[in-house]
PDB file of C-alpha atoms in Angstrom:
ATOM      1  CA  UNK A1068      22.185  26.140  -3.555  1.00 59.00           C
ATOM      2  CA  UNK A1069      23.063  28.247  -6.616  1.00 54.00           C
ATOM      3  CA  UNK A1070      22.912  32.042  -6.769  1.00 52.00           C
ATOM      4  CA  UNK A1071      19.863  31.685  -9.036  1.00 58.00           C
ATOM      5  CA  UNK A1072      17.954  29.424  -6.660  1.00 58.00           C
ATOM      6  CA  UNK A1073      18.942  31.636  -3.717  1.00 60.00           C
ATOM      7  CA  UNK A1074      17.440  34.725  -5.301  1.00 79.00           C
ATOM      8  CA  UNK A1075      14.351  32.799  -6.449  1.00 91.00           C
ATOM      9  CA  UNK A1076      13.616  31.344  -3.012  1.00 94.00           C
ATOM     10  CA  UNK A1077      14.151  34.660  -1.268  1.00 93.00           C
ATOM     11  CA  UNK A1078      12.058  36.585  -3.783  1.00 93.00           C
ATOM     12  CA  UNK A1079       9.296  34.005  -4.276  1.00 95.00           C
ATOM     13  CA  UNK A1080       8.368  33.648  -0.613  1.00 96.00           C
ATOM     14  CA  UNK A1081       9.241  37.115   0.684  1.00 94.00           C
ATOM     15  CA  UNK A1082      12.436  36.076   2.429  1.00 96.00           C
ATOM     16  CA  UNK A1083      10.913  32.937   3.915  1.00 97.00           C
ATOM     17  CA  UNK A1084      11.979  29.376   3.069  1.00 98.00           C
ATOM     18  CA  UNK A1085       9.178  26.782   2.957  1.00 98.00           C
ATOM     19  CA  UNK A1086       9.951  23.447   4.649  1.00 98.00           C
ATOM     20  CA  UNK A1087       7.402  20.639   4.449  1.00 98.00           C
ATOM     21  CA  UNK A1088       6.749  18.887   7.775  1.00 98.00           C
ATOM     22  CA  UNK A1089       4.511  16.088   8.991  1.00 98.00           C
ATOM     23  CA  UNK A1090       4.176  14.653  12.481  1.00 98.00           C
ATOM     24  CA  UNK A1091       2.569  11.544  13.883  1.00 98.00           C
ATOM     25  CA  UNK A1092       1.345  11.888  17.444  1.00 98.00           C
ATOM     26  CA  UNK A1093      -0.458  10.178  20.297  1.00 98.00           C
ATOM     27  CA  UNK A1094      -3.288  12.681  20.363  1.00 98.00           C
ATOM     28  CA  UNK A1095      -4.400  16.154  19.343  1.00 98.00           C
ATOM     29  CA  UNK A1096      -3.079  18.267  22.215  1.00 98.00           C
ATOM     30  CA  UNK A1097       0.447  19.495  21.460  1.00 98.00           C
ATOM     31  CA  UNK A1098       1.083  20.430  25.088  1.00 98.00           C
ATOM     32  CA  UNK A1099       0.160  17.100  26.651  1.00 98.00           C
ATOM     33  CA  UNK A1100       0.194  14.382  23.968  1.00 98.00           C
ATOM     34  CA  UNK A1101       3.311  12.592  22.747  1.00 98.00           C
ATOM     35  CA  UNK A1102       5.107  13.446  19.517  1.00 98.00           C
ATOM     36  CA  UNK A1103       5.971  10.029  18.038  1.00 98.00           C
ATOM     37  CA  UNK A1104       7.388  10.726  14.589  1.00 98.00           C
ATOM     38  CA  UNK A1105       8.540  13.760  12.613  1.00 98.00           C
ATOM     39  CA  UNK A1106       9.766  14.257   9.067  1.00 98.00           C
ATOM     40  CA  UNK A1107      10.793  17.269   7.004  1.00 98.00           C
ATOM     41  CA  UNK A1108      11.435  17.752   3.293  1.00 98.00           C
ATOM     42  CA  UNK A1109      13.643  20.568   2.017  1.00 98.00           C
ATOM     43  CA  UNK A1110      12.814  22.256  -1.284  1.00 98.00           C
ATOM     44  CA  UNK A1111      14.829  24.128  -3.884  1.00 96.00           C
ATOM     45  CA  UNK A1112      14.440  25.707  -7.304  1.00 96.00           C
ATOM     46  CA  UNK A1113      16.235  24.136 -10.261  1.00 94.00           C
ATOM     47  CA  UNK A1114      17.868  26.094 -13.089  1.00 91.00           C
ATOM     48  CA  UNK A1115      14.504  26.371 -14.863  1.00 93.00           C
ATOM     49  CA  UNK A1116      12.841  27.957 -11.825  1.00 94.00           C
ATOM     50  CA  UNK A1117      10.881  24.806 -10.956  1.00 97.00           C
ATOM     51  CA  UNK A1118      10.407  24.095  -7.264  1.00 98.00           C
ATOM     52  CA  UNK A1119      11.338  20.526  -6.317  1.00 98.00           C
ATOM     53  CA  UNK A1120      11.919  18.378  -3.200  1.00 98.00           C
ATOM     54  CA  UNK A1121      15.659  17.909  -2.675  1.00 98.00           C
ATOM     55  CA  UNK A1122      16.238  16.268   0.701  1.00 98.00           C
ATOM     56  CA  UNK A1123      14.386  14.659   3.603  1.00 98.00           C
ATOM     57  CA  UNK A1124      14.973  14.116   7.314  1.00 98.00           C
ATOM     58  CA  UNK A1125      13.039  11.701   9.521  1.00 98.00           C
ATOM     59  CA  UNK A1126      13.053  10.641  13.168  1.00 98.00           C
ATOM     60  CA  UNK A1127      11.016   8.310  15.326  1.00 98.00           C
ATOM     61  CA  UNK A1128      10.575  10.032  18.671  1.00 98.00           C
ATOM     62  CA  UNK A1129      10.383   8.781  22.232  1.00 98.00           C
ATOM     63  CA  UNK A1130       7.376  10.127  24.157  1.00 98.00           C
ATOM     64  CA  UNK A1131       8.494  12.884  26.511  1.00 98.00           C
ATOM     65  CA  UNK A1132       8.309  12.221  30.233  1.00 97.00           C
ATOM     66  CA  UNK A1133       4.709  12.320  31.436  1.00 98.00           C
ATOM     67  CA  UNK A1134       3.295  12.448  27.911  1.00 98.00           C
ATOM     68  CA  UNK A1135      -0.295  11.412  27.375  1.00 98.00           C
ATOM     69  CA  UNK A1136      -0.926   8.630  24.853  1.00 98.00           C
ATOM     70  CA  UNK A1137      -4.430   8.295  23.497  1.00 98.00           C
ATOM     71  CA  UNK A1138      -5.183   4.700  22.510  1.00 98.00           C
ATOM     72  CA  UNK A1139      -7.429   5.843  19.660  1.00 98.00           C
ATOM     73  CA  UNK A1140      -4.547   7.838  18.171  1.00 98.00           C
ATOM     74  CA  UNK A1141      -2.052   4.988  18.097  1.00 97.00           C
ATOM     75  CA  UNK A1142      -4.733   2.605  16.842  1.00 97.00           C
ATOM     76  CA  UNK A1143      -5.200   5.035  13.961  1.00 95.00           C
ATOM     77  CA  UNK A1144      -1.553   5.559  13.016  1.00 95.00           C
ATOM     78  CA  UNK A1145      -0.403   2.047  13.910  1.00 95.00           C
ATOM     79  CA  UNK A1146       2.595   3.192  15.976  1.00 97.00           C
ATOM     80  CA  UNK A1147       3.690   1.212  19.031  1.00 97.00           C
ATOM     81  CA  UNK A1148       5.483   3.851  21.136  1.00 97.00           C
ATOM     82  CA  UNK A1149       7.247   1.161  23.194  1.00 96.00           C
ATOM     83  CA  UNK A1150       8.614  -0.898  20.300  1.00 97.00           C
ATOM     84  CA  UNK A1151      12.433  -1.082  20.344  1.00 96.00           C
ATOM     85  CA  UNK A1152      12.323  -1.631  16.584  1.00 96.00           C
ATOM     86  CA  UNK A1153      11.388   2.023  16.098  1.00 97.00           C
ATOM     87  CA  UNK A1154      14.912   3.173  16.950  1.00 97.00           C
ATOM     88  CA  UNK A1155      13.334   6.222  18.559  1.00 98.00           C
ATOM     89  CA  UNK A1156      15.413   9.095  19.903  1.00 98.00           C
ATOM     90  CA  UNK A1157      14.664  11.676  22.564  1.00 98.00           C
ATOM     91  CA  UNK A1158      12.386  14.508  21.458  1.00 98.00           C
ATOM     92  CA  UNK A1159      15.099  17.113  22.079  1.00 98.00           C
ATOM     93  CA  UNK A1160      17.626  15.183  19.977  1.00 98.00           C
ATOM     94  CA  UNK A1161      15.158  14.681  17.128  1.00 98.00           C
ATOM     95  CA  UNK A1162      14.375  18.392  16.886  1.00 98.00           C
ATOM     96  CA  UNK A1163      17.972  19.494  17.349  1.00 98.00           C
ATOM     97  CA  UNK A1164      19.114  17.268  14.485  1.00 98.00           C
ATOM     98  CA  UNK A1165      16.092  18.157  12.338  1.00 98.00           C
ATOM     99  CA  UNK A1166      16.756  21.881  12.711  1.00 98.00           C
ATOM    100  CA  UNK A1167      20.431  21.686  11.661  1.00 98.00           C
ATOM    101  CA  UNK A1168      19.937  21.048   7.898  1.00 98.00           C
ATOM    102  CA  UNK A1169      16.979  23.431   7.852  1.00 98.00           C
ATOM    103  CA  UNK A1170      19.045  26.294   9.287  1.00 98.00           C
ATOM    104  CA  UNK A1171      21.863  25.477   6.861  1.00 97.00           C
ATOM    105  CA  UNK A1172      19.531  25.544   3.838  1.00 96.00           C
ATOM    106  CA  UNK A1173      17.836  28.691   5.121  1.00 96.00           C
ATOM    107  CA  UNK A1174      21.178  30.488   5.326  1.00 95.00           C
ATOM    108  CA  UNK A1175      22.197  29.277   1.864  1.00 94.00           C
ATOM    109  CA  UNK A1176      18.901  30.556   0.459  1.00 94.00           C
ATOM    110  CA  UNK A1177      19.455  33.980   2.001  1.00 94.00           C
ATOM    111  CA  UNK A1178      16.145  33.692   3.858  1.00 96.00           C
ATOM    112  CA  UNK A1179      15.398  35.221   7.232  1.00 96.00           C
ATOM    113  CA  UNK A1180      13.146  32.450   8.535  1.00 97.00           C
ATOM    114  CA  UNK A1181      11.702  29.076   7.576  1.00 98.00           C
ATOM    115  CA  UNK A1182       7.968  28.544   7.219  1.00 98.00           C
ATOM    116  CA  UNK A1183       6.363  25.196   7.989  1.00 98.00           C
ATOM    117  CA  UNK A1184       4.337  23.745   5.121  1.00 98.00           C
ATOM    118  CA  UNK A1185       1.876  21.054   6.108  1.00 98.00           C
ATOM    119  CA  UNK A1186      -1.419  19.424   5.303  1.00 98.00           C
ATOM    120  CA  UNK A1187      -3.534  20.979   8.077  1.00 98.00           C
ATOM    121  CA  UNK A1188      -0.366  22.871   8.966  1.00 98.00           C
ATOM    122  CA  UNK A1189      -1.602  24.295  12.258  1.00 98.00           C
ATOM    123  CA  UNK A1190      -1.566  20.790  13.756  1.00 98.00           C
ATOM    124  CA  UNK A1191       2.039  20.049  12.735  1.00 98.00           C
ATOM    125  CA  UNK A1192       3.186  23.564  13.628  1.00 98.00           C
ATOM    126  CA  UNK A1193       1.696  23.341  17.121  1.00 98.00           C
ATOM    127  CA  UNK A1194       3.510  20.068  17.876  1.00 98.00           C
ATOM    128  CA  UNK A1195       6.851  21.320  16.541  1.00 98.00           C
ATOM    129  CA  UNK A1196       6.598  24.509  18.592  1.00 98.00           C
ATOM    130  CA  UNK A1197       5.540  22.689  21.767  1.00 98.00           C
ATOM    131  CA  UNK A1198       8.367  20.166  21.422  1.00 98.00           C
ATOM    132  CA  UNK A1199      10.928  22.921  20.799  1.00 98.00           C
ATOM    133  CA  UNK A1200       9.693  24.724  23.910  1.00 98.00           C
ATOM    134  CA  UNK A1201       9.957  21.574  26.032  1.00 98.00           C
ATOM    135  CA  UNK A1202      13.506  21.041  24.764  1.00 97.00           C
ATOM    136  CA  UNK A1203      14.359  24.707  25.396  1.00 97.00           C
ATOM    137  CA  UNK A1204      15.734  25.033  21.865  1.00 96.00           C
ATOM    138  CA  UNK A1205      16.575  28.662  21.215  1.00 90.00           C
ATOM    139  CA  UNK A1206      17.541  28.266  17.548  1.00 93.00           C
ATOM    140  CA  UNK A1207      14.191  27.181  16.171  1.00 97.00           C
ATOM    141  CA  UNK A1208      14.261  28.096  12.457  1.00 98.00           C
ATOM    142  CA  UNK A1209      10.481  28.132  12.049  1.00 98.00           C
ATOM    143  CA  UNK A1210       8.362  31.249  12.142  1.00 98.00           C
ATOM    144  CA  UNK A1211       6.457  31.257  15.441  1.00 97.00           C
ATOM    145  CA  UNK A1212       3.006  31.574  13.883  1.00 97.00           C
ATOM    146  CA  UNK A1213       3.125  31.685  10.050  1.00 98.00           C
ATOM    147  CA  UNK A1214       2.585  28.437   8.135  1.00 98.00           C
ATOM    148  CA  UNK A1215       1.533  27.424   4.622  1.00 98.00           C
ATOM    149  CA  UNK A1216      -1.456  25.064   4.663  1.00 98.00           C
ATOM    150  CA  UNK A1217      -1.667  22.727   1.671  1.00 98.00           C
ATOM    151  CA  UNK A1218      -5.239  21.820   2.652  1.00 98.00           C
ATOM    152  CA  UNK A1219      -6.374  25.352   1.867  1.00 98.00           C
ATOM    153  CA  UNK A1220      -4.142  25.635  -1.194  1.00 98.00           C
ATOM    154  CA  UNK A1221      -5.425  22.320  -2.577  1.00 98.00           C
ATOM    155  CA  UNK A1222      -9.028  23.405  -2.026  1.00 98.00           C
ATOM    156  CA  UNK A1223      -8.302  26.516  -4.081  1.00 98.00           C
ATOM    157  CA  UNK A1224      -6.292  24.903  -6.875  1.00 98.00           C
ATOM    158  CA  UNK A1225      -7.738  21.388  -7.083  1.00 98.00           C
ATOM    159  CA  UNK A1226     -11.101  21.457  -5.335  1.00 98.00           C
ATOM    160  CA  UNK A1227      -9.837  18.835  -2.875  1.00 98.00           C
ATOM    161  CA  UNK A1228      -8.913  18.942   0.813  1.00 98.00           C
ATOM    162  CA  UNK A1229      -7.972  15.328   1.641  1.00 98.00           C
ATOM    163  CA  UNK A1230      -4.277  14.653   0.922  1.00 97.00           C
ATOM    164  CA  UNK A1231      -4.761  11.482  -1.102  1.00 97.00           C
ATOM    165  CA  UNK A1232      -7.552  13.066  -3.168  1.00 98.00           C
ATOM    166  CA  UNK A1233      -5.512  16.207  -3.815  1.00 98.00           C
ATOM    167  CA  UNK A1234      -2.488  14.164  -4.876  1.00 98.00           C
ATOM    168  CA  UNK A1235      -4.585  12.072  -7.230  1.00 97.00           C
ATOM    169  CA  UNK A1236      -6.112  15.220  -8.760  1.00 98.00           C
ATOM    170  CA  UNK A1237      -2.593  16.550  -9.356  1.00 98.00           C
ATOM    171  CA  UNK A1238      -1.433  13.264 -10.903  1.00 98.00           C
ATOM    172  CA  UNK A1239       0.795  12.376  -7.946  1.00 98.00           C
ATOM    173  CA  UNK A1240       0.901   8.691  -7.023  1.00 97.00           C
ATOM    174  CA  UNK A1241      -0.308   7.965  -3.499  1.00 97.00           C
ATOM    175  CA  UNK A1242      -0.222   4.563  -1.776  1.00 96.00           C
ATOM    176  CA  UNK A1243      -2.937   4.564   0.876  1.00 90.00           C
ATOM    177  CA  UNK A1244      -1.241   1.644   2.633  1.00 89.00           C
ATOM    178  CA  UNK A1245       1.750   3.885   3.427  1.00 91.00           C
ATOM    179  CA  UNK A1246      -0.343   6.813   4.644  1.00 89.00           C
ATOM    180  CA  UNK A1247       0.134   7.995   8.233  1.00 87.00           C
ATOM    181  CA  UNK A1248       3.855   7.408   8.042  1.00 93.00           C
ATOM    182  CA  UNK A1249       5.350  10.847   8.713  1.00 96.00           C
ATOM    183  CA  UNK A1250       8.027  10.445   6.032  1.00 97.00           C
ATOM    184  CA  UNK A1251       5.633   9.188   3.349  1.00 97.00           C
ATOM    185  CA  UNK A1252       3.025  11.855   4.043  1.00 97.00           C
ATOM    186  CA  UNK A1253       5.682  14.577   4.098  1.00 98.00           C
ATOM    187  CA  UNK A1254       7.108  13.486   0.760  1.00 98.00           C
ATOM    188  CA  UNK A1255       3.667  13.449  -0.859  1.00 98.00           C
ATOM    189  CA  UNK A1256       2.785  16.805   0.688  1.00 98.00           C
ATOM    190  CA  UNK A1257       6.048  18.228  -0.630  1.00 98.00           C
ATOM    191  CA  UNK A1258       5.252  16.996  -4.128  1.00 98.00           C
ATOM    192  CA  UNK A1259       1.781  18.499  -3.867  1.00 98.00           C
ATOM    193  CA  UNK A1260       3.032  21.879  -2.644  1.00 98.00           C
ATOM    194  CA  UNK A1261       5.644  22.027  -5.420  1.00 98.00           C
ATOM    195  CA  UNK A1262       3.019  21.077  -8.002  1.00 98.00           C
ATOM    196  CA  UNK A1263       0.739  23.895  -6.869  1.00 98.00           C
ATOM    197  CA  UNK A1264       3.527  26.498  -6.820  1.00 98.00           C
ATOM    198  CA  UNK A1265       4.771  25.419 -10.249  1.00 98.00           C
ATOM    199  CA  UNK A1266       1.270  25.213 -11.700  1.00 98.00           C
ATOM    200  CA  UNK A1267       0.515  28.760 -10.577  1.00 97.00           C
ATOM    201  CA  UNK A1268       3.679  29.900 -12.357  1.00 97.00           C
ATOM    202  CA  UNK A1269       2.794  27.973 -15.521  1.00 97.00           C
ATOM    203  CA  UNK A1270      -0.658  29.567 -15.578  1.00 96.00           C
ATOM    204  CA  UNK A1271       0.920  33.011 -15.520  1.00 95.00           C
ATOM    205  CA  UNK A1272       0.214  33.812 -11.877  1.00 94.00           C
ATOM    206  CA  UNK A1273       3.913  34.326 -11.053  1.00 93.00           C
ATOM    207  CA  UNK A1274       5.899  36.510 -11.469  1.00 91.00           C
ATOM    208  CA  UNK A1275       3.254  39.121 -10.798  1.00 88.00           C
ATOM    209  CA  UNK A1276       2.184  41.143 -13.799  1.00 79.00           C
ATOM    210  CA  UNK A1277       3.558  44.660 -13.917  1.00 70.00           C
ATOM    211  CA  UNK A1278       1.136  47.469 -13.166  1.00 59.00           C
ATOM    212  CA  UNK A1279       2.871  49.709 -15.695  1.00 54.00           C
TER     213      UNK A1279
END
């Protein structure tokens, strides 16, 4: 990360580094239902001050011991938790390895904390926090309660709340057949978030106008 991008990231988001995350789960309750898949996309500013996706991390996750699996949830996302073809790893390992590049990028950006960006971010944030607590991970880079919700941002900027509709309104290609894959949804959400941040800049909304 260059000195320019470091100062931009730190200044643009008040010392926080946005990281786009999506999870696929076996239900809606982060405390009791299994986390099955997690992906994260790191972002950075280029030399022109344009925010772009730069790297991605993805893991299929083994259900934690005693986890609840709702049949309706896995029917919806199409994940077979017991399939050996998933190459799933333990929840603690997935989060530990996911957090490493995030902490590294956060330090390089000069930011004090990472902020989870997600489409309906409270859902993803709750599962990440619950999994980190189960794994007793002390070095969780994410802010414990702040998140950036692209659902709300898309409603404001594009008049859309559904991810595929928001992407289409922004001119971002979206293959509905690949939806509900954590990696695919994270990559599209990252593109959408970057588009909204960059569009706000292009419209003159950032940097803030001087009050002088």
